[in-house]
Coordinates of N, CA and C and ligand atoms in Angstrom, one line a residue:
X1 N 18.3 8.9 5.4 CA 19.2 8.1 4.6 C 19.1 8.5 3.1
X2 N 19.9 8.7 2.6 CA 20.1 9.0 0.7 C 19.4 7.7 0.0
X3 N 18.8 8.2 -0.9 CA 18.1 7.3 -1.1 C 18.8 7.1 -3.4
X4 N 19.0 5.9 -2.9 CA 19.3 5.5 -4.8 C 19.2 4.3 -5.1
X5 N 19.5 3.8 -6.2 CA 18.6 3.0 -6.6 C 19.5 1.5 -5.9
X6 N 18.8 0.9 -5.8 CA 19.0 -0.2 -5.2 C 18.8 -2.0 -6.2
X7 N 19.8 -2.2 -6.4 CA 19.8 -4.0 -7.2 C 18.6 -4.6 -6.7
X8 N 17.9 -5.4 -7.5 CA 16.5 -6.3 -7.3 C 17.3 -7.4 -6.7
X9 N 18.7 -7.6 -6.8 CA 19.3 -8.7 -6.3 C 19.5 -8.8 -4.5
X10 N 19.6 -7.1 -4.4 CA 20.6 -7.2 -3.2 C 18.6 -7.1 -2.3
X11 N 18.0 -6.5 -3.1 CA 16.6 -6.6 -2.3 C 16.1 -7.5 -1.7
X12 N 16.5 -8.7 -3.1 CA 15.5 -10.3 -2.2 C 16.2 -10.5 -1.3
X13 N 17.9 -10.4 -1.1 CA 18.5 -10.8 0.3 C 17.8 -10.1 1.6
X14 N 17.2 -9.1 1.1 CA 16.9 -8.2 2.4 C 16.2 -9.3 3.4
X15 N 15.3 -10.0 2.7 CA 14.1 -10.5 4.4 C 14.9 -11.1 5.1
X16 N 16.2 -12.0 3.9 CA 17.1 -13.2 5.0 C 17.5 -12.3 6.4
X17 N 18.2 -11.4 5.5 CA 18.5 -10.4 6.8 C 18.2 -9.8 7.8
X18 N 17.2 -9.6 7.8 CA 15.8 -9.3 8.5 C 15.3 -10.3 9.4
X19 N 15.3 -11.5 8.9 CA 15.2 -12.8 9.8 C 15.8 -12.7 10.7
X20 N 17.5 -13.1 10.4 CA 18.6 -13.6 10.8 C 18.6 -12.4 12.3
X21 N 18.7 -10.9 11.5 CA 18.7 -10.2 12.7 C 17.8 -10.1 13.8
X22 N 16.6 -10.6 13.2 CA 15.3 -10.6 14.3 C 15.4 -11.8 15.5
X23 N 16.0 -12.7 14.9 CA 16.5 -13.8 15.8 C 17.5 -13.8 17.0
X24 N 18.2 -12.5 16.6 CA 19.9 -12.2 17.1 C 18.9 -11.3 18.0
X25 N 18.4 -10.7 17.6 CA 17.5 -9.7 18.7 C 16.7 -10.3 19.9
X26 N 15.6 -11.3 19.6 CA 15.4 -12.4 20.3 C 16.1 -13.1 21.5
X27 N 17.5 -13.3 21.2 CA 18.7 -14.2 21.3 C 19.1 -13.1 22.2
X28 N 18.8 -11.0 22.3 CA 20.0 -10.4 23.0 C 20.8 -10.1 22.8
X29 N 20.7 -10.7 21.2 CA 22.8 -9.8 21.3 C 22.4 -8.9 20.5
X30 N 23.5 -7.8 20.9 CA 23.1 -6.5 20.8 C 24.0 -5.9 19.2
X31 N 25.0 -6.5 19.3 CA 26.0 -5.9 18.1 C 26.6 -7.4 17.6
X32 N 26.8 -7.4 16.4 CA 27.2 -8.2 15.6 C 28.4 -7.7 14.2
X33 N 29.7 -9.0 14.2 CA 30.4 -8.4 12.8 C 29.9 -8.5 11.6
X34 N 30.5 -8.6 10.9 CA 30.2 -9.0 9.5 C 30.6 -10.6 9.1
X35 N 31.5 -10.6 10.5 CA 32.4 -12.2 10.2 C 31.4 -13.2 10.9
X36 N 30.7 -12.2 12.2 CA 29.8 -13.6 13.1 C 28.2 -13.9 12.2
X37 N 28.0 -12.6 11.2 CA 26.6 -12.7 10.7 C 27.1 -14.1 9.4
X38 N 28.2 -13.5 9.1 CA 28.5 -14.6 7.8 C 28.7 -15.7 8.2
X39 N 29.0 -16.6 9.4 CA 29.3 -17.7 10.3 C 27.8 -18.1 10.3
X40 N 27.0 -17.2 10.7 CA 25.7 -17.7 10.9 C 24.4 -17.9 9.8
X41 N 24.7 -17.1 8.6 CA 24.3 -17.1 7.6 C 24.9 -17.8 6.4
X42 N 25.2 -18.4 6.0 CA 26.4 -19.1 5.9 C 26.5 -18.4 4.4
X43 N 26.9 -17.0 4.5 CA 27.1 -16.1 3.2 C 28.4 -15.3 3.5
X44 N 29.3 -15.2 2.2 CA 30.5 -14.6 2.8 C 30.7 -12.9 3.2
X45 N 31.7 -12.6 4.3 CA 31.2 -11.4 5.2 C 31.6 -10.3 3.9
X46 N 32.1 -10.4 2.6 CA 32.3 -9.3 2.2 C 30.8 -9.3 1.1
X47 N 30.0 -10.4 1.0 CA 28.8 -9.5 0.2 C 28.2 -8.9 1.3
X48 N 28.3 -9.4 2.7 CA 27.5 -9.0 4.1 C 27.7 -7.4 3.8
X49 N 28.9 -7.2 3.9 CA 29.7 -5.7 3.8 C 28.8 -4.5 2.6
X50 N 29.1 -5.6 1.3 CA 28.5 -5.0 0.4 C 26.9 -4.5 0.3
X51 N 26.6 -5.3 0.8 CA 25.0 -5.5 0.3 C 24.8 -4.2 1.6
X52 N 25.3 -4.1 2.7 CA 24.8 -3.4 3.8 C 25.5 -1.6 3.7
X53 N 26.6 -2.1 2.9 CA 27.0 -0.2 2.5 C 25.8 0.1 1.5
X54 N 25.4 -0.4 0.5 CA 24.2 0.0 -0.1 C 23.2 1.4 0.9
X55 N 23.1 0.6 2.4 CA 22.0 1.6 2.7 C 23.0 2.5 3.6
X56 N 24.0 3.1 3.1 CA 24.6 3.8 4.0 C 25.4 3.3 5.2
X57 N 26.0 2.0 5.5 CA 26.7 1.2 5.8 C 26.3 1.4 7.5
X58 N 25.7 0.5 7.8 CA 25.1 0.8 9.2 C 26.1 0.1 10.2
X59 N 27.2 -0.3 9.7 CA 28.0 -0.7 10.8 C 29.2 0.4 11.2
X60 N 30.0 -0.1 12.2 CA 31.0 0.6 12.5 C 32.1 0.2 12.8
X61 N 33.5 0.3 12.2 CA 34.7 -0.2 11.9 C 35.0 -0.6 13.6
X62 N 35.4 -2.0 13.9 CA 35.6 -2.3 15.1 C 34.6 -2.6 16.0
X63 N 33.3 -2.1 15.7 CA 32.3 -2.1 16.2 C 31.2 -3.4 15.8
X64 N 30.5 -3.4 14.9 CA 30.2 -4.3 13.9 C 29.2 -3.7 13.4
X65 N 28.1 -4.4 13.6 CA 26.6 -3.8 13.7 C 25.7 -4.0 14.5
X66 N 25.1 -2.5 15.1 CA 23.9 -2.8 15.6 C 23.0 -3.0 15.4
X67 N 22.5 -4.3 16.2 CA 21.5 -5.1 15.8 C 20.3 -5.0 15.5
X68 N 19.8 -4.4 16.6 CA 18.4 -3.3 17.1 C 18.3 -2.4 15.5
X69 N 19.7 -1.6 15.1 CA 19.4 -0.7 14.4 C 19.2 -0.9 13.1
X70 N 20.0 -1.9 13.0 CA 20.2 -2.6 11.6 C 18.9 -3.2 11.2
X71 N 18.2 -4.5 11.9 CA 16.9 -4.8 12.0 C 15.8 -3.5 11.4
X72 N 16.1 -2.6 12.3 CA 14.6 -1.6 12.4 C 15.2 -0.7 10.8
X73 N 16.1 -0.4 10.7 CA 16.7 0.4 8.9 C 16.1 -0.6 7.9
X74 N 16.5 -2.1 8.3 CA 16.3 -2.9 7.0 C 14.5 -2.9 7.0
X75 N 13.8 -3.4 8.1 CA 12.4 -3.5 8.3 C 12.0 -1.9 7.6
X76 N 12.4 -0.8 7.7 CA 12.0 0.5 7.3 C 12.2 0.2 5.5
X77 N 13.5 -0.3 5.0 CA 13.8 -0.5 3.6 C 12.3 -1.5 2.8
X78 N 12.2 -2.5 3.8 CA 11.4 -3.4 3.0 C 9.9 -3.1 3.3
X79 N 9.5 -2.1 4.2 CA 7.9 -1.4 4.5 C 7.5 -2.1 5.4
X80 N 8.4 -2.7 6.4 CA 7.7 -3.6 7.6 C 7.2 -2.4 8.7
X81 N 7.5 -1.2 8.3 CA 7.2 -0.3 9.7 C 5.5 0.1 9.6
X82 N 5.0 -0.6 9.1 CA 3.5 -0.3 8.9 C 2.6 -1.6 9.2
X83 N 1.3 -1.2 9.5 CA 0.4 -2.7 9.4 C -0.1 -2.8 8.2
X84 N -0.5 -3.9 7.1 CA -1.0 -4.2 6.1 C -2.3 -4.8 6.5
X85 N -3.0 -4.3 6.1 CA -4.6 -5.1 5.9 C -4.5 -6.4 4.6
X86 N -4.8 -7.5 5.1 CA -4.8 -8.7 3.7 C -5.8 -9.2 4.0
X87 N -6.1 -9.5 2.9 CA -7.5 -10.3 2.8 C -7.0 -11.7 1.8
X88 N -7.8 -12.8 2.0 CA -7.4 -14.1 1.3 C -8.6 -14.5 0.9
X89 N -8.2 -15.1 -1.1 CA -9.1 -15.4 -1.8 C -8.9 -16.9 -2.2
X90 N -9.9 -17.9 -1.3 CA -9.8 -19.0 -1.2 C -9.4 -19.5 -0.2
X91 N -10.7 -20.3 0.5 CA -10.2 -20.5 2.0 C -10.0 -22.4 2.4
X92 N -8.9 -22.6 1.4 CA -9.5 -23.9 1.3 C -7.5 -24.5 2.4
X93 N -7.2 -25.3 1.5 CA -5.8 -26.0 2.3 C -5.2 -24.8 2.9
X94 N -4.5 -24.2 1.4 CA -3.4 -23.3 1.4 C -3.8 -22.2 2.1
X95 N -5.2 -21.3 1.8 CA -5.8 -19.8 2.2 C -5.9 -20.0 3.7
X96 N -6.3 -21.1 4.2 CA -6.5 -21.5 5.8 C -5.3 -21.3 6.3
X97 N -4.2 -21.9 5.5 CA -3.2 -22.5 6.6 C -2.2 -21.0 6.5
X98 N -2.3 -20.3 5.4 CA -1.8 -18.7 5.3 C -2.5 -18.1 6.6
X99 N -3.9 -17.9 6.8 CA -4.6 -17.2 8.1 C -4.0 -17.7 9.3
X100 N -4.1 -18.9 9.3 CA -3.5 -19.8 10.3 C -2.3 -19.1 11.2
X101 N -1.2 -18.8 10.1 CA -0.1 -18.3 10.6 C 0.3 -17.1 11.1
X102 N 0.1 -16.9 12.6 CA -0.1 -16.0 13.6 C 1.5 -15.0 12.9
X103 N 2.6 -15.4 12.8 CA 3.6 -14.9 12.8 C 3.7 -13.8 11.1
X104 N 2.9 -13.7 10.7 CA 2.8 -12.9 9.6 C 2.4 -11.7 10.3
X105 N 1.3 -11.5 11.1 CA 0.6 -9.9 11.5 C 1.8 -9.5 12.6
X106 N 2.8 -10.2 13.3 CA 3.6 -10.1 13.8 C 5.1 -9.1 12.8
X107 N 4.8 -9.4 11.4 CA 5.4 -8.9 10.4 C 4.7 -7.6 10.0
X108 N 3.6 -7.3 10.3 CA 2.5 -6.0 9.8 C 1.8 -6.6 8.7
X109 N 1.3 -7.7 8.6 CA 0.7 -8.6 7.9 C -0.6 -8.7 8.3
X110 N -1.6 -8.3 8.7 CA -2.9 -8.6 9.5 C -3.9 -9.4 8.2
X111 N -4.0 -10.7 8.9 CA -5.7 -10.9 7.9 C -7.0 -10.2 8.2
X112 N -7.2 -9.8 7.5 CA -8.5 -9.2 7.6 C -9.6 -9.4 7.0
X113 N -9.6 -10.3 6.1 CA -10.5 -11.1 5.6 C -10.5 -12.2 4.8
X114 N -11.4 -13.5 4.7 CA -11.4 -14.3 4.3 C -12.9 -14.7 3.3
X115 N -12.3 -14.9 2.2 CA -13.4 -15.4 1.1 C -13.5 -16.0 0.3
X116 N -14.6 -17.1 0.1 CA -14.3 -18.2 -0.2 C -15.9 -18.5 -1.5
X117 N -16.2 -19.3 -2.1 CA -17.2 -19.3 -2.9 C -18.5 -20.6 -2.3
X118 N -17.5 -21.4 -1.5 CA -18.3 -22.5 -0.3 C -18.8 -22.3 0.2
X119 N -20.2 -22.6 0.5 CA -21.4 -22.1 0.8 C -21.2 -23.0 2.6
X120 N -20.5 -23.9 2.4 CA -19.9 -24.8 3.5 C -19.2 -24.0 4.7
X121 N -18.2 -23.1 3.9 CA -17.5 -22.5 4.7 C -17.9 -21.3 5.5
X122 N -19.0 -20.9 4.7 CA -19.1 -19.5 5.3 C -19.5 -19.2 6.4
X123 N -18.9 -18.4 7.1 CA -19.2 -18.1 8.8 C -18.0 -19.1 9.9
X124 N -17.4 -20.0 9.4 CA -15.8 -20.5 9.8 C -15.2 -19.9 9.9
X125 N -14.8 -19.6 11.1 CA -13.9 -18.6 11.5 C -11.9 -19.4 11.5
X126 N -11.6 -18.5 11.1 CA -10.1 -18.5 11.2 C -9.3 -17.5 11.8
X127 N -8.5 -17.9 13.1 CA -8.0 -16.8 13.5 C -9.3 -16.1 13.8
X128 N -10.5 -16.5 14.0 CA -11.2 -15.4 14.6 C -11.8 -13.8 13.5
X129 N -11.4 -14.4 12.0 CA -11.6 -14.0 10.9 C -13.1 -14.5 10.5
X130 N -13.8 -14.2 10.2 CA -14.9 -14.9 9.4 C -14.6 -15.7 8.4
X131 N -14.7 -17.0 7.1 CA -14.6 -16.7 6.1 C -16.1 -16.0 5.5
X132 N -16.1 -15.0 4.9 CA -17.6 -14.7 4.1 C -17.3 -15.0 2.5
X133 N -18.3 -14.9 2.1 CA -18.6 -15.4 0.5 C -18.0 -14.9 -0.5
X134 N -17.4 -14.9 -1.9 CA -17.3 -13.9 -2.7 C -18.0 -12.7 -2.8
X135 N -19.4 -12.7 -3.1 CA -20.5 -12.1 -3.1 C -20.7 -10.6 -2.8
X136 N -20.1 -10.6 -1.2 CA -19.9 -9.7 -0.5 C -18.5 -9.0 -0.5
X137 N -17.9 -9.7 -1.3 CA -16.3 -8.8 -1.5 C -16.1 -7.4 -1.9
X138 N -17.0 -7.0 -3.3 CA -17.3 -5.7 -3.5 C -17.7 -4.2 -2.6
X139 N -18.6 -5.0 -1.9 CA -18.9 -4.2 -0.7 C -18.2 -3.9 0.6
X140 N -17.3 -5.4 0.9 CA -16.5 -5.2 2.1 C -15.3 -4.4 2.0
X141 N -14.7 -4.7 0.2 CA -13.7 -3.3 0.2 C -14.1 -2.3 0.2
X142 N -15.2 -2.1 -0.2 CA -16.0 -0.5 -0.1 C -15.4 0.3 1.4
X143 N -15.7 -0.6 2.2 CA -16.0 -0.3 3.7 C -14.7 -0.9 4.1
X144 N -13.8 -1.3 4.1 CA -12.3 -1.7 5.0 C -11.1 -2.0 4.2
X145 N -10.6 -0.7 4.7 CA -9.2 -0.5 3.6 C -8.7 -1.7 4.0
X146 N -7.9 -2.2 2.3 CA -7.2 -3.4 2.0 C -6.0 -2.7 1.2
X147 N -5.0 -3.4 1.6 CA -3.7 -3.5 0.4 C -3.1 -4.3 0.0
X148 N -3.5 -5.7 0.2 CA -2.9 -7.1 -0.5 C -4.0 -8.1 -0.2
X149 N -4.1 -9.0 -1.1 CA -4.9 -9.7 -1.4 C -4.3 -11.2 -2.2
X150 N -4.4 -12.1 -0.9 CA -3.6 -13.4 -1.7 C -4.7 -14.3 -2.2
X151 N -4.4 -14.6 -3.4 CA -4.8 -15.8 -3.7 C -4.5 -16.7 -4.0
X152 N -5.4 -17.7 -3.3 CA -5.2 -19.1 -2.8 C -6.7 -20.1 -3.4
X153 N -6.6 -19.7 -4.8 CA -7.7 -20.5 -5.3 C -7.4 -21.0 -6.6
X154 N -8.5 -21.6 -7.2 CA -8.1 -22.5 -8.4 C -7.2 -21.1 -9.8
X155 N -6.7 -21.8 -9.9 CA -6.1 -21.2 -11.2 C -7.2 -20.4 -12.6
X156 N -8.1 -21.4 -12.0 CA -8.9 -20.7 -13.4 C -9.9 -19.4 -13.0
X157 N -10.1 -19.5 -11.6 CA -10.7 -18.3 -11.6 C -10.0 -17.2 -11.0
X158 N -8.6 -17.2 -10.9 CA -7.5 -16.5 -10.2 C -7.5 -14.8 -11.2
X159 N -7.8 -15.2 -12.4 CA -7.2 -13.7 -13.0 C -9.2 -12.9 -12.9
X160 N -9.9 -13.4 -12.3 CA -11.2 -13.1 -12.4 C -11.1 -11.9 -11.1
X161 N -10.8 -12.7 -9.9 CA -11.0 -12.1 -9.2 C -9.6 -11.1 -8.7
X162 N -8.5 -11.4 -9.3 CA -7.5 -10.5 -9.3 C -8.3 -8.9 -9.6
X163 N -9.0 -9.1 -10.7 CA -9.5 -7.9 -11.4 C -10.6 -7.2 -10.5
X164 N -11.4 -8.2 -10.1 CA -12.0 -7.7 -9.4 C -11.7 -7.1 -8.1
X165 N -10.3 -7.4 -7.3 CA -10.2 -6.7 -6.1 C -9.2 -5.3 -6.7
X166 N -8.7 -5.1 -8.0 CA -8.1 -4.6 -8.7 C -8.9 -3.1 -8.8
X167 N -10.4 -3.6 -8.9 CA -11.2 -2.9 -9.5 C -11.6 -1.7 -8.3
X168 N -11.6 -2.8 -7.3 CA -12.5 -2.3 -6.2 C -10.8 -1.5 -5.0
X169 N -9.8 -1.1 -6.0 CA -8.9 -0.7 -5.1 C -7.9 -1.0 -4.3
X170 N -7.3 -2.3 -4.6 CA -6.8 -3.5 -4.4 C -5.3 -3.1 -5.1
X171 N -4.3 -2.7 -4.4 CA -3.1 -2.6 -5.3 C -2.0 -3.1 -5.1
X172 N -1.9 -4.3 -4.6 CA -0.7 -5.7 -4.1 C -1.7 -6.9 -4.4
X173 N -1.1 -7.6 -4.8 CA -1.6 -9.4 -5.0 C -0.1 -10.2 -4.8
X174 N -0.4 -10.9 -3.7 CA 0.2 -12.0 -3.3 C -0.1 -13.2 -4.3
X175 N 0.1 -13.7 -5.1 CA -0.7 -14.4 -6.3 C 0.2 -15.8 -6.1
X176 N -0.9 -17.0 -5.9 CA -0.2 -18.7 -5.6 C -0.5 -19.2 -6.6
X177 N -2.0 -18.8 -7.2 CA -2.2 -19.8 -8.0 C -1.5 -19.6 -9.5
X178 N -1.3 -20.7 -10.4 CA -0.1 -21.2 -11.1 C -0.4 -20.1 -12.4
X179 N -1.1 -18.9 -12.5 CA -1.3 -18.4 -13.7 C -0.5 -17.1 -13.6
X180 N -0.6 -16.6 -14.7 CA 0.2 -15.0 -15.0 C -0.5 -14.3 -14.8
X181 N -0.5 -12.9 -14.2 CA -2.0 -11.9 -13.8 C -1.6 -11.2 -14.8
X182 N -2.4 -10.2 -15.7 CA -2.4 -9.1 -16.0 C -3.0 -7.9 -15.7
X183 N -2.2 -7.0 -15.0 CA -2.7 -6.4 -14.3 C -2.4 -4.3 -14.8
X184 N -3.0 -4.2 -14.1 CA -2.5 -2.4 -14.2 C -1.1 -2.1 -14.2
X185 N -0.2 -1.3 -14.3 CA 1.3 -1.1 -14.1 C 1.3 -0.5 -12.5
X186 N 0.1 0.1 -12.2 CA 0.2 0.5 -10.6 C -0.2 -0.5 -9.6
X187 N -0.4 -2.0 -9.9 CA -0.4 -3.0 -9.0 C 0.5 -3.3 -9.1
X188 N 1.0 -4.2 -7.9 CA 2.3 -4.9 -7.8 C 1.4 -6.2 -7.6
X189 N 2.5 -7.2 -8.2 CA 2.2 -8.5 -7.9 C 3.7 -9.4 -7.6
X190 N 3.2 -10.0 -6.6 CA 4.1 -11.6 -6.0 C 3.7 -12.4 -5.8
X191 N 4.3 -13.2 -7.1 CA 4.0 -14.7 -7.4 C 5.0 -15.3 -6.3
X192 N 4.5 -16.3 -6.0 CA 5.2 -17.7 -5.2 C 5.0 -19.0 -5.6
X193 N 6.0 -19.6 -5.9 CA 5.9 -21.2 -6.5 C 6.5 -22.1 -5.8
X194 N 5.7 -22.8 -4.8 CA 6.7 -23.5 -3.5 C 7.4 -24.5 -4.6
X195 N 6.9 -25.2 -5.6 CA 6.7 -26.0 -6.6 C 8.2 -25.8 -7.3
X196 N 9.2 -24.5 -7.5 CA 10.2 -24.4 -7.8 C 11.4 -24.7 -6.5
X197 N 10.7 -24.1 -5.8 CA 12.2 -24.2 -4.1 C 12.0 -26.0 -4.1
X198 N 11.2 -26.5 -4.5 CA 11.1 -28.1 -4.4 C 12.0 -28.4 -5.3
X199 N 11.7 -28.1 -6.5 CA 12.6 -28.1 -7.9 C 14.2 -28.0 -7.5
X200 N 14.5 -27.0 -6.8 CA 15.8 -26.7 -6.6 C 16.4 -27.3 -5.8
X201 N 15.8 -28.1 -4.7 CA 16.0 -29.3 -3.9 C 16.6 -30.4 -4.2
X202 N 15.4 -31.2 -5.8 CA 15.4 -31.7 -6.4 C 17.3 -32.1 -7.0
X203 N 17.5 -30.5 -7.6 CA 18.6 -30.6 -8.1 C 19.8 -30.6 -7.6
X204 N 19.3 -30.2 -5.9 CA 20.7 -30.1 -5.1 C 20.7 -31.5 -4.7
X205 N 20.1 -32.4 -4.3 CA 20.0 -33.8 -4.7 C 20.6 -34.6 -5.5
X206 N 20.2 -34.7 -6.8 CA 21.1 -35.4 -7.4 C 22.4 -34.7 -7.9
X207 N 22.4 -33.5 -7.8 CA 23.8 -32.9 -8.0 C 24.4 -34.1 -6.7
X208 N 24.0 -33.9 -5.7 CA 24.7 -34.4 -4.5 C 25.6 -35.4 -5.1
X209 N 24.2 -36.6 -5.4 CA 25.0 -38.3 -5.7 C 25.9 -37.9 -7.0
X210 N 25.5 -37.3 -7.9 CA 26.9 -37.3 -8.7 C 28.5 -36.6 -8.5
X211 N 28.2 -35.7 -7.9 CA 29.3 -35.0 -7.2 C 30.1 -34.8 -6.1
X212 N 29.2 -35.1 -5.4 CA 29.3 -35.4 -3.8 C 29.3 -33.8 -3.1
X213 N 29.2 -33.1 -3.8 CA 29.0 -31.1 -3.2 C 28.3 -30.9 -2.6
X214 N 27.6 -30.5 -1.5 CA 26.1 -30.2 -1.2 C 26.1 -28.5 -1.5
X215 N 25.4 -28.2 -2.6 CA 25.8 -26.8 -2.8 C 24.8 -26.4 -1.4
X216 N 23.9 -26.9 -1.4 CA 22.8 -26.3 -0.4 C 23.7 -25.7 0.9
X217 N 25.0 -26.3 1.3 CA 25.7 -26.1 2.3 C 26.8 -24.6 2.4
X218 N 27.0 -25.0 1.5 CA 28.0 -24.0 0.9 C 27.9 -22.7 1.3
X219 N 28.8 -22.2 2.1 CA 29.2 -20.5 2.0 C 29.1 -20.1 0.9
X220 N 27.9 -18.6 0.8 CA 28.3 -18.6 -1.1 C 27.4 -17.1 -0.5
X221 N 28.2 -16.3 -2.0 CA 27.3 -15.3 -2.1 C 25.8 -15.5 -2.6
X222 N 24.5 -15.2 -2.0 CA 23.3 -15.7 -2.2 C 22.5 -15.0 -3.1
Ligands
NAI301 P1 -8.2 -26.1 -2.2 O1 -9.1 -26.8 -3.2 O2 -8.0 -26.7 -0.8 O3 -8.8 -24.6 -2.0 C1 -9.3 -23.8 -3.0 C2 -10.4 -23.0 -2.4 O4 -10.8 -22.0 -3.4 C3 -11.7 -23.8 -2.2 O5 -12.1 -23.6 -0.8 C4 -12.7 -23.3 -3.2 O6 -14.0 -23.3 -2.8 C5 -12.2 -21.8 -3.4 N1 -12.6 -21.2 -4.6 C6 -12.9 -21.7 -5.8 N2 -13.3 -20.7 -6.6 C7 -13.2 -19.5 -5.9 C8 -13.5 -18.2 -6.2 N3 -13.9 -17.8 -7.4 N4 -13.4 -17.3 -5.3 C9 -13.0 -17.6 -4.0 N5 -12.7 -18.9 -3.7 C10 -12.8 -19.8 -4.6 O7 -6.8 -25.8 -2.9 P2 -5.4 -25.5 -2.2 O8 -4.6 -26.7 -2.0 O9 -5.7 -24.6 -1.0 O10 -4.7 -24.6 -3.4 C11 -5.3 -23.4 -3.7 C12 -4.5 -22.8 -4.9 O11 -3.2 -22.6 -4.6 C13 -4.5 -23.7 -6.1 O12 -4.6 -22.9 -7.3 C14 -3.2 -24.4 -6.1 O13 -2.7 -24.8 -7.3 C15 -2.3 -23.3 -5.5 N6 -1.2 -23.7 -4.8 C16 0.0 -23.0 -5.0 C17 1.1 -23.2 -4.3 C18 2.3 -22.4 -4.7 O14 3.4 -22.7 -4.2 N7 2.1 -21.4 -5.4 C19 1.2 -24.3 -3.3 C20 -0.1 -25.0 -3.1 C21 -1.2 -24.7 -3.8

């Protein structure tokens, strides 16, 4: 596939897409339009169109798209064709209930380690993960390739150990806790703030009572 530069816009739509078709895969069906994806995604079929000619337009006039193909192109666009080694810093509500979630290594997501500073926790297995101590972090990246690293700990010691898995070779952070990392230009970082999609709830809410719209509903370009 030709490769050029691609909108950061039309990128974040990628996982919806990715979902939606992994479900339709699931489900069997084998080809889909642009009119039945936009019915079901409730997004109109000509950004469907647009956003999907981007990668060389994987459908076919009368045909729609294949499902199978489309799935495995977009998974290849967003790096799902590989396994990830992740490790999680902080193994408390959130870091547990992240390991927890079988359906991530099912994504090429694998936990591979758990670390925590609780002398409580250590040797609690998650998933069959250990959690082990900070302590030992230095040494365990020495010895087992990692490429993302979430953290799921207090805020104030978040840019500490950012640096430190940083240091030790670490070049993705999944980053929860509420601070700004500064990092290398050759790390990537993704912040997530469940704290704003609540926010935006918030506002489709009272938009609601005064308007009566549910934008949340709405067919719309996304
Ligand atoms: P928690 O208190 O249940 O867990 C935090 C864990 O981090 C504890 O087990 C603690 O021992 C450990 N810890 C403390 N210092 C550490 C260090 N230096 N290295 C490794 N582990 C360390 O808290 P919870 O609810 O799991 O939240 C964790 C973090 O995630 C907090 O910063 C919280 O604000 C944030 N959070 C972010 C959300 C988001 O949407 N971005 C949503 C929920 C929580």
């Amino acid at each position: 596939m030709e490769s050029k530069e691609i909108s950061r816009a039309v990128i974040k739509r990628l996982p919806r897409y990715y979902r939606y078709l992994g479900e339709l895969l699931e489900s069997g069906v084998e080809r889909i339009s642009s009119n039945e994806l936009s019915d079901r995604m409730q997004v109109t079929a000509s950004q469907i169109r647009q956003d999907l000619n981007n990668f060389g337009g994987f459908g076919q006039q009368g045909y729609g798209y294949n499902v199978k193909h489309l799935h495995a192109e977009i998974g290849k666009i967003l790096g799902l064709d590989k396994m990830y080694h992740m490790i999680i810093i902080g193994a408390g509500n959130l870091g547990q209930a992240l390991a927890n979630y079988a359906q991530f290594e099912k994504w090429g997501f694998k936990v591979t380690g758990i670390f925590d500073v609780n002398p409580v926790l250590r040797g609690v297995s998650v998933r069959n993960v250990p959690i082990r101590m900070v302590e030992e972090l230095p040494e365990y990246l020495k010895e087992n390739e990692t490429h993302i690293a979430a953290l799921t700990l207090p805020k104030e010691h978040a840019r500490e150990m950012a640096e430190l898995v940083v240091a030790n070779g670490v070049k993705a952070i999944w980053n929860f806790a509420h601070t700004d990392l500064k990092l290398p230009d050759d790390v990537v970082v993704e912040s997530v703030h469940l704290s704003e999609s609540l926010m935006q709830l918030s506002y489709n809410m009272s938009n609601y009572k005064k308007t009566g719209k549910n934008h949340s509903k709405q067919k719309k370009s996304f």
